[in-house]
Tab-separated table of C-alpha atoms in Angstrom:
chain	number	residue	atom	x	y	z
A	39	MET	CA	0.000	0.000	0.000
A	40	ALA	CA	1.420	3.405	-0.987
A	41	ARG	CA	2.301	5.697	1.874
A	42	TRP	CA	0.267	8.914	1.918
A	43	GLN	CA	2.265	11.542	0.017
A	44	PRO	CA	1.752	15.045	1.337
A	45	ASN	CA	1.381	17.778	-1.265
A	46	ALA	CA	4.003	20.443	-1.901
A	47	SER	CA	2.459	22.984	0.446
A	48	GLU	CA	2.258	20.464	3.290
A	49	ARG	CA	5.821	19.287	2.650
A	50	LEU	CA	7.101	22.862	2.799
A	51	VAL	CA	5.335	23.476	6.098
A	52	VAL	CA	6.723	20.287	7.653
A	53	ALA	CA	10.246	21.066	6.395
A	54	ALA	CA	10.007	24.623	7.734
A	55	LEU	CA	8.854	23.471	11.185
A	56	ASP	CA	11.687	20.921	11.346
A	57	LEU	CA	14.251	23.562	10.428
A	58	PHE	CA	12.822	26.216	12.764
A	59	ALA	CA	13.042	23.690	15.617
A	60	GLU	CA	16.586	22.632	14.688
A	61	ARG	CA	18.241	25.990	14.058
A	62	GLY	CA	15.686	28.694	14.884
A	63	TYR	CA	13.354	30.744	12.738
A	64	GLU	CA	15.888	33.536	12.128
A	65	ASN	CA	18.604	31.125	10.955
A	66	THR	CA	16.427	29.375	8.377
A	67	THR	CA	16.113	30.641	4.780
A	68	VAL	CA	13.478	29.968	2.146
A	69	ILE	CA	16.121	28.052	0.167
A	70	ASP	CA	16.826	25.844	3.199
A	71	ILE	CA	13.126	25.056	3.483
A	72	ALA	CA	12.692	24.262	-0.222
A	73	GLU	CA	15.788	22.029	-0.195
A	74	ARG	CA	14.684	20.097	2.865
A	75	ALA	CA	11.295	19.516	1.220
A	76	GLY	CA	13.006	18.348	-1.994
A	77	LEU	CA	11.469	21.262	-3.907
A	78	THR	CA	12.691	24.449	-5.576
A	79	LYS	CA	12.637	28.029	-4.318
A	80	SER	CA	10.170	28.971	-7.046
A	81	THR	CA	7.795	26.224	-5.898
A	82	PHE	CA	8.030	27.730	-2.429
A	83	PHE	CA	7.025	31.142	-3.733
A	84	ARG	CA	4.091	29.660	-5.646
A	85	HIS	CA	2.675	28.604	-2.299
A	86	PHE	CA	3.806	31.320	0.131
A	87	PRO	CA	4.751	35.002	-0.299
A	88	ASP	CA	7.554	34.747	2.301
A	89	LYS	CA	9.095	32.605	5.037
A	90	ARG	CA	6.744	33.887	7.706
A	91	GLU	CA	3.603	32.900	5.821
A	92	VAL	CA	4.603	29.244	5.941
A	93	LEU	CA	3.265	29.361	9.502
A	94	PHE	CA	0.066	31.252	8.685
A	95	GLY	CA	-0.952	29.320	5.593
A	96	GLY	CA	-3.181	31.284	3.324
A	97	ASP	CA	-6.170	32.240	5.490
A	98	THR	CA	-7.864	28.835	5.251
A	99	MET	CA	-9.027	29.282	8.840
A	100	THR	CA	-10.916	32.462	7.959
A	101	GLY	CA	-12.760	30.702	5.127
A	102	VAL	CA	-13.716	27.745	7.323
A	103	LEU	CA	-15.020	30.042	10.091
A	104	VAL	CA	-16.958	32.319	7.758
A	105	ASN	CA	-18.540	29.401	5.905
A	106	GLY	CA	-19.382	27.736	9.199
A	107	ILE	CA	-21.213	30.830	10.449
A	108	ALA	CA	-23.061	31.184	7.131
A	109	ALA	CA	-24.104	27.519	7.173
A	110	ALA	CA	-25.542	27.604	10.715
A	111	PRO	CA	-29.332	27.011	10.895
A	112	ALA	CA	-31.353	30.187	10.370
A	113	ALA	CA	-32.802	29.992	13.899
A	114	ALA	CA	-29.373	29.850	15.566
A	115	THR	CA	-28.507	32.701	17.973
A	116	PRO	CA	-25.262	34.582	17.250
A	117	LEU	CA	-23.225	32.454	19.657
A	118	GLU	CA	-24.870	29.243	18.404
A	119	ALA	CA	-23.741	30.226	14.896
A	120	VAL	CA	-20.222	30.689	16.269
A	121	ALA	CA	-20.444	27.280	17.973
A	122	TYR	CA	-21.472	25.775	14.641
A	123	ALA	CA	-18.406	27.351	13.019
A	124	LEU	CA	-16.153	25.965	15.749
A	125	ASP	CA	-17.518	22.470	14.977
A	126	THR	CA	-16.628	23.039	11.330
A	127	ILE	CA	-13.075	23.981	12.325
A	128	GLY	CA	-12.800	20.736	14.281
A	129	ARG	CA	-13.874	18.729	11.226
A	130	GLU	CA	-11.967	20.617	8.520
A	131	ALA	CA	-8.936	22.279	10.069
A	132	PHE	CA	-8.002	21.171	13.586
A	133	THR	CA	-8.291	17.452	12.936
A	134	PRO	CA	-6.543	14.957	15.253
A	135	ALA	CA	-3.828	14.486	12.575
A	136	ARG	CA	-3.010	18.212	12.799
A	137	ARG	CA	-2.562	18.348	16.526
A	138	GLU	CA	1.155	17.626	16.660
A	139	PHE	CA	1.821	20.067	13.827
A	140	THR	CA	-0.120	22.710	15.737
A	141	ALA	CA	1.823	22.176	18.940
A	142	ARG	CA	5.127	22.548	17.056
A	143	ARG	CA	3.863	25.635	15.259
A	144	ARG	CA	2.871	27.237	18.572
A	145	ALA	CA	6.334	26.587	20.013
A	146	VAL	CA	8.007	28.327	17.048
A	147	ILE	CA	5.702	31.342	17.342
A	148	ALA	CA	6.131	31.583	21.125
A	149	ALA	CA	9.905	31.942	20.613
A	150	ASN	CA	9.687	34.937	18.251
A	151	PRO	CA	8.086	38.345	18.994
A	152	GLU	CA	7.652	39.200	15.296
A	153	LEU	CA	5.699	35.974	14.765
A	154	GLN	CA	3.640	36.662	17.892
A	155	GLU	CA	2.652	40.024	16.423
A	156	ARG	CA	1.716	38.346	13.160
A	157	GLU	CA	-0.364	35.757	15.000
A	158	ALA	CA	-2.104	38.495	17.005
A	159	LEU	CA	-2.935	40.469	13.861
A	160	LYS	CA	-4.240	37.337	12.127
A	161	GLY	CA	-6.479	36.820	15.144
A	162	LEU	CA	-7.878	40.332	14.764
A	163	GLY	CA	-8.519	39.636	11.079
A	164	LEU	CA	-10.424	36.484	12.042
A	165	THR	CA	-12.568	38.486	14.474
A	166	ALA	CA	-13.336	41.051	11.762
A	167	SER	CA	-14.365	38.256	9.378
A	168	MET	CA	-16.659	36.760	12.007
A	169	ILE	CA	-18.294	40.161	12.590
A	170	ASP	CA	-19.019	40.427	8.845
A	171	ALA	CA	-20.322	36.851	8.666
A	172	LEU	CA	-22.692	37.490	11.600
A	173	LYS	CA	-23.916	40.770	10.096
A	174	ARG	CA	-24.695	38.923	6.859
A	175	ARG	CA	-27.020	36.736	8.973
A	176	GLY	CA	-28.898	39.895	9.977
A	177	VAL	CA	-27.343	40.161	13.456
A	178	PRO	CA	-27.181	43.836	14.568
A	179	ASP	CA	-23.745	45.498	14.479
A	180	LEU	CA	-22.992	45.672	18.190
A	181	THR	CA	-24.294	42.163	18.908
A	182	SER	CA	-22.112	40.898	16.037
A	183	ARG	CA	-19.081	42.581	17.548
A	184	VAL	CA	-19.717	41.156	21.014
A	185	ALA	CA	-20.468	37.626	19.731
A	186	ALA	CA	-17.373	37.705	17.493
A	187	GLU	CA	-15.141	38.810	20.405
A	188	LEU	CA	-16.509	36.024	22.616
A	189	GLY	CA	-16.121	33.584	19.712
A	190	ALA	CA	-12.544	34.685	19.043
A	191	LEU	CA	-11.671	34.346	22.728
A	192	THR	CA	-13.221	30.859	22.763
A	193	LEU	CA	-11.269	29.861	19.644
A	194	LYS	CA	-8.011	31.131	21.148
A	195	ILE	CA	-8.441	29.349	24.481
A	196	ALA	CA	-9.721	26.135	22.839
A	197	TYR	CA	-6.747	26.190	20.448
A	198	GLU	CA	-4.309	26.548	23.374
A	199	ARG	CA	-5.992	23.689	25.237
A	200	TRP	CA	-6.322	21.381	22.268
A	201	SER	CA	-2.792	21.858	20.937
A	202	ASP	CA	-1.444	20.960	24.357
A	203	THR	CA	-0.491	17.391	23.387
A	204	THR	CA	-1.197	15.934	26.827
A	205	ASN	CA	-4.865	16.601	26.038
A	206	ALA	CA	-6.486	13.743	24.109
A	207	ASP	CA	-9.905	15.298	23.352
A	208	GLU	CA	-10.927	16.292	19.843
A	209	PHE	CA	-11.044	19.981	18.999
A	210	THR	CA	-14.837	20.128	18.692
A	211	GLU	CA	-15.251	18.758	22.214
A	212	VAL	CA	-12.655	21.151	23.665
A	213	ALA	CA	-14.238	24.101	21.846
A	214	ARG	CA	-17.793	23.308	22.992
A	215	ARG	CA	-16.659	23.005	26.597
A	216	THR	CA	-14.654	26.233	26.337
A	217	LEU	CA	-17.625	28.068	24.853
A	218	SER	CA	-19.802	27.002	27.799
A	219	GLU	CA	-17.170	28.298	30.193
A	220	VAL	CA	-16.880	31.600	28.304
A	221	GLN	CA	-20.670	31.962	28.385
A	222	ALA	CA	-20.732	31.297	32.127
A	223	ALA	CA	-17.852	33.746	32.699
A	224	SER	CA	-19.619	36.327	30.585
A	225	ALA	CA	-22.802	35.999	32.646
A	226	LEU	CA	-20.694	36.255	35.834
A	227	SER	CA	-18.799	39.352	34.745
A	228	LEU	CA	-22.069	41.065	33.780
A	229	ARG	CA	-23.706	40.521	37.139
B	50	MET	CA	-2.580	86.659	31.040
B	51	ALA	CA	0.048	84.210	29.804
B	52	ARG	CA	-1.145	81.759	27.209
B	53	TRP	CA	-0.917	78.128	28.357
B	54	GLN	CA	2.461	76.802	27.208
B	55	PRO	CA	2.355	73.136	26.323
B	56	ASN	CA	5.322	71.039	27.422
B	57	ALA	CA	7.871	69.605	24.988
B	58	SER	CA	6.158	66.252	24.592
B	59	GLU	CA	2.795	67.914	23.858
B	60	ARG	CA	4.404	70.356	21.419
B	61	LEU	CA	6.069	67.510	19.547
B	62	VAL	CA	2.782	65.645	19.267
B	63	VAL	CA	0.935	68.708	17.967
B	64	ALA	CA	3.727	69.482	15.465
B	65	ALA	CA	3.734	65.867	14.273
B	66	LEU	CA	-0.040	65.813	13.748
B	67	ASP	CA	0.111	69.089	11.818
B	68	LEU	CA	2.866	67.750	9.552
B	69	PHE	CA	1.229	64.346	9.058
B	70	ALA	CA	-1.950	66.142	7.965
B	71	GLU	CA	-0.076	68.532	5.647
B	72	ARG	CA	2.334	66.169	3.896
B	73	GLY	CA	1.495	62.649	5.055
B	74	TYR	CA	3.051	60.404	7.684
B	75	GLU	CA	5.573	58.856	5.275
B	76	ASN	CA	6.853	62.238	4.084
B	77	THR	CA	7.507	63.616	7.567
B	78	THR	CA	10.831	63.079	9.361
B	79	VAL	CA	11.729	63.331	13.035
B	80	ILE	CA	13.835	66.420	12.181
B	81	ASP	CA	10.790	68.059	10.531
B	82	ILE	CA	8.746	67.433	13.672
B	83	ALA	CA	11.410	68.775	16.046
B	84	GLU	CA	11.911	71.895	13.889
B	85	ARG	CA	8.192	72.628	13.690
B	86	ALA	CA	7.984	72.329	17.469
B	87	GLY	CA	10.970	74.638	17.869
B	88	LEU	CA	12.954	71.854	19.534
B	89	THR	CA	15.981	69.714	18.681
B	90	LYS	CA	16.145	66.159	17.367
B	91	SER	CA	17.737	65.012	20.614
B	92	THR	CA	14.840	66.471	22.590
B	93	PHE	CA	12.533	64.451	20.346
B	94	PHE	CA	14.410	61.269	21.162
B	95	ARG	CA	14.296	61.997	24.879
B	96	HIS	CA	10.510	61.780	24.594
B	97	PHE	CA	9.879	59.169	21.895
B	98	PRO	CA	11.918	56.225	20.565
B	99	ASP	CA	10.809	56.879	16.964
B	100	LYS	CA	8.414	58.799	14.723
B	101	ARG	CA	5.633	56.265	15.100
B	102	GLU	CA	5.574	56.456	18.892
B	103	VAL	CA	4.628	60.137	18.745
B	104	LEU	CA	1.116	58.820	18.073
B	105	PHE	CA	1.137	56.140	20.756
B	106	GLY	CA	2.647	58.202	23.591
B	107	GLY	CA	4.296	56.112	26.208
B	108	ASP	CA	1.570	53.747	27.419
B	109	THR	CA	-0.098	56.320	29.683
B	110	MET	CA	-3.446	54.764	28.771
B	111	THR	CA	-2.370	51.384	30.135
B	112	GLY	CA	-1.358	52.952	33.451
B	113	VAL	CA	-4.628	54.857	33.776
B	114	LEU	CA	-6.708	51.734	33.015
B	115	VAL	CA	-4.754	49.449	35.341
B	116	ASN	CA	-4.855	51.961	38.210
B	117	GLY	CA	-8.560	52.517	37.595
B	118	ILE	CA	-9.290	48.786	37.873
B	119	ALA	CA	-7.142	48.501	41.013
B	120	ALA	CA	-8.896	51.488	42.644
B	121	ALA	CA	-12.449	50.179	42.062
B	122	PRO	CA	-14.367	49.351	45.281
B	123	ALA	CA	-13.665	45.848	46.594
B	124	ALA	CA	-17.299	44.796	46.072
B	125	ALA	CA	-17.344	45.778	42.375
B	126	THR	CA	-18.010	42.988	39.872
B	127	PRO	CA	-15.388	42.544	37.117
B	128	LEU	CA	-17.317	44.707	34.648
B	129	GLU	CA	-18.053	47.329	37.304
B	130	ALA	CA	-14.304	47.552	37.915
B	131	VAL	CA	-13.832	48.059	34.176
B	132	ALA	CA	-16.548	50.758	34.212
B	133	TYR	CA	-14.700	52.460	37.060
B	134	ALA	CA	-11.494	52.423	34.973
B	135	LEU	CA	-13.354	53.914	31.990
B	136	ASP	CA	-14.486	56.792	34.233
B	137	THR	CA	-10.844	57.340	35.199
B	138	ILE	CA	-9.890	57.490	31.516
B	139	GLY	CA	-12.547	60.161	30.975
B	140	ARG	CA	-11.110	62.241	33.828
B	141	GLU	CA	-7.395	61.735	33.187
B	142	ALA	CA	-6.864	60.961	29.508
B	143	PHE	CA	-9.832	61.560	27.196
B	144	THR	CA	-10.681	65.018	28.548
B	145	PRO	CA	-12.772	67.424	26.440
B	146	ALA	CA	-9.549	69.329	25.575
B	147	ARG	CA	-8.126	66.149	24.012
B	148	ARG	CA	-11.041	65.418	21.724
B	149	GLU	CA	-9.862	67.355	18.694
B	150	PHE	CA	-6.357	65.958	19.040
B	151	THR	CA	-7.847	62.453	19.194
B	152	ALA	CA	-9.929	62.948	16.058
B	153	ARG	CA	-6.846	64.131	14.126
B	154	ARG	CA	-4.778	61.240	15.459
B	155	ARG	CA	-7.433	58.753	14.320
B	156	ALA	CA	-7.423	60.241	10.817
B	157	VAL	CA	-3.629	59.853	10.524
B	158	ILE	CA	-3.783	56.238	11.701
B	159	ALA	CA	-6.698	55.376	9.405
B	160	ALA	CA	-4.588	56.464	6.395
B	161	ASN	CA	-1.652	54.147	7.145
B	162	PRO	CA	-1.771	50.326	7.422
B	163	GLU	CA	1.466	50.149	9.457
B	164	LEU	CA	-0.013	52.535	12.030
B	165	GLN	CA	-3.251	50.557	12.065
B	166	GLU	CA	-1.250	47.430	12.925
B	167	ARG	CA	0.534	49.317	15.684
B	168	GLU	CA	-2.797	50.585	17.058
B	169	ALA	CA	-4.244	47.067	16.955
B	170	LEU	CA	-1.258	45.623	18.817
B	171	LYS	CA	-1.428	48.390	21.422
B	172	GLY	CA	-5.079	47.452	21.903
B	173	LEU	CA	-4.103	43.842	22.549
B	174	GLY	CA	-1.520	45.026	25.067
B	175	LEU	CA	-4.217	47.038	26.847
B	176	THR	CA	-6.455	43.955	27.020
B	177	ALA	CA	-3.597	41.907	28.487
B	178	SER	CA	-2.982	44.598	31.122
B	179	MET	CA	-6.679	44.623	32.039
B	180	ILE	CA	-6.657	40.827	32.429
B	181	ASP	CA	-3.722	41.095	34.844
B	182	ALA	CA	-5.346	43.952	36.772
B	183	LEU	CA	-8.572	41.948	37.164
B	184	LYS	CA	-6.697	38.828	38.270
B	185	ARG	CA	-4.924	40.905	40.927
B	186	ARG	CA	-8.423	41.670	42.276
B	187	GLY	CA	-8.938	37.923	42.701
B	188	VAL	CA	-11.148	37.503	39.608
B	189	PRO	CA	-10.736	33.958	38.157
B	190	ASP	CA	-8.660	33.657	34.972
B	191	LEU	CA	-11.420	32.993	32.447
B	192	THR	CA	-13.774	35.617	33.911
B	193	SER	CA	-10.901	38.115	33.778
B	194	ARG	CA	-10.318	37.319	30.115
B	195	VAL	CA	-13.994	37.695	29.220
B	196	ALA	CA	-14.443	40.924	31.220
B	197	ALA	CA	-11.253	42.396	29.714
B	198	GLU	CA	-12.410	41.557	26.151
B	199	LEU	CA	-15.779	43.169	26.772
B	200	GLY	CA	-14.041	46.140	28.400
B	201	ALA	CA	-11.604	46.516	25.491
B	202	LEU	CA	-14.471	46.371	23.000
B	203	THR	CA	-16.349	49.008	25.008
B	204	LEU	CA	-13.262	51.249	25.115
B	205	LYS	CA	-12.741	50.890	21.367
B	206	ILE	CA	-16.345	51.699	20.440
B	207	ALA	CA	-16.595	54.526	22.999
B	208	TYR	CA	-13.351	56.008	21.674
B	209	GLU	CA	-14.686	55.909	18.105
B	210	ARG	CA	-17.938	57.560	19.178
B	211	TRP	CA	-16.365	60.188	21.414
B	212	SER	CA	-13.622	61.242	18.991
B	213	ASP	CA	-16.263	61.834	16.349
B	214	THR	CA	-16.283	65.621	16.777
B	215	THR	CA	-19.977	65.986	15.949
B	216	ASN	CA	-20.576	64.289	19.294
B	217	ALA	CA	-20.607	66.721	22.221
B	218	ASP	CA	-20.864	64.263	25.141
B	219	GLU	CA	-17.984	63.721	27.539
B	220	PHE	CA	-16.041	60.470	27.309
B	221	THR	CA	-17.304	59.097	30.622
B	222	GLU	CA	-20.907	59.475	29.491
B	223	VAL	CA	-20.230	57.888	26.100
B	224	ALA	CA	-18.322	55.022	27.728
B	225	ARG	CA	-21.028	54.276	30.304
B	226	ARG	CA	-23.710	54.207	27.605
B	227	THR	CA	-21.543	52.000	25.377
B	228	LEU	CA	-20.874	49.588	28.236
B	229	SER	CA	-24.622	49.195	28.810
B	230	GLU	CA	-25.102	48.428	25.128
B	231	VAL	CA	-22.243	45.908	25.144
B	232	GLN	CA	-23.762	44.238	28.226
B	233	ALA	CA	-27.162	44.052	26.542
B	234	ALA	CA	-25.607	42.703	23.329
B	235	SER	CA	-23.677	40.148	25.342
B	236	ALA	CA	-26.845	38.932	27.052
B	237	LEU	CA	-28.551	38.770	23.636
B	238	SER	CA	-25.790	36.811	21.952
B	239	LEU	CA	-25.734	34.305	24.825
B	240	ARG	CA	-29.426	33.516	24.602
């Protein structure tokens, strides 16, 4: 039986994470990454605009979230629509096979302030996309902003918990539990 | 009667905003700013590490917020402590005299993606400081995170509303009203 062959993009990401772990993000070049993946520099640049983007892979997460919110049942409340989107992320993005990759990615980012800034800004972009997706469901502006902030916080905490490799639960489970806790905390802080 | 003489830091900020409006942020140098303010380049660098920081002035906002949360009555709920800090901001930072400055600052930032990123990251830093200030009051971790996110969202929206110069209300009033709306929206999105 043929072993599963990852595609070029996946191979580049794996090679980059290996090299970042071995010699550090700053000491790794795009050429190093392409060579380790057995590919050329120009193939690298067909997939990613620069070295940094290897870790932030093309906004797939935004698409999954936005589609998840759009696909939620019409009767869903704003936070139920967010919960629906988090389920979609568990099925399409944060699958069990991705967990180890995610933990390694987090370690690289935690070691580099420039990457932390990038990650933070990507998070803000995700929140903005969720606000738009909720507004397209007819949710009023301010409610969309609040639900998106609570959703983004839930996603961030659930991601931290799930990518902790000592945790064996699937992402969807972790995210649902986290959302309940965020809802309870929100009710508490309002009181 | 002597006209009020702004201090060096204030003069540099005013000169910078004038120049940014006249010729654009990119086309203004630190030397231009110092000259316009009638000061030297080395005086500039005693007050700000670089041109960009003239707009983000030394984290005074963080100090005001953190002290405001710490000074809230012991019995205050997490969001009441945040409300208390917003009042402090209205008294100590976003005073009526600062409104025009704030509107001009916003316009400069809105015209420049690099400054927008900086503003966004400063906002995340503020949220992190609020989380720490709430935890020091004994608020549990997750509740602190939720209350700080709701507080940061309130601050952001209130700042947008208040710095809109067609609006004549004081910051404290705008912030209190915004916080009520955020609380109502939060309750709605939870349902």
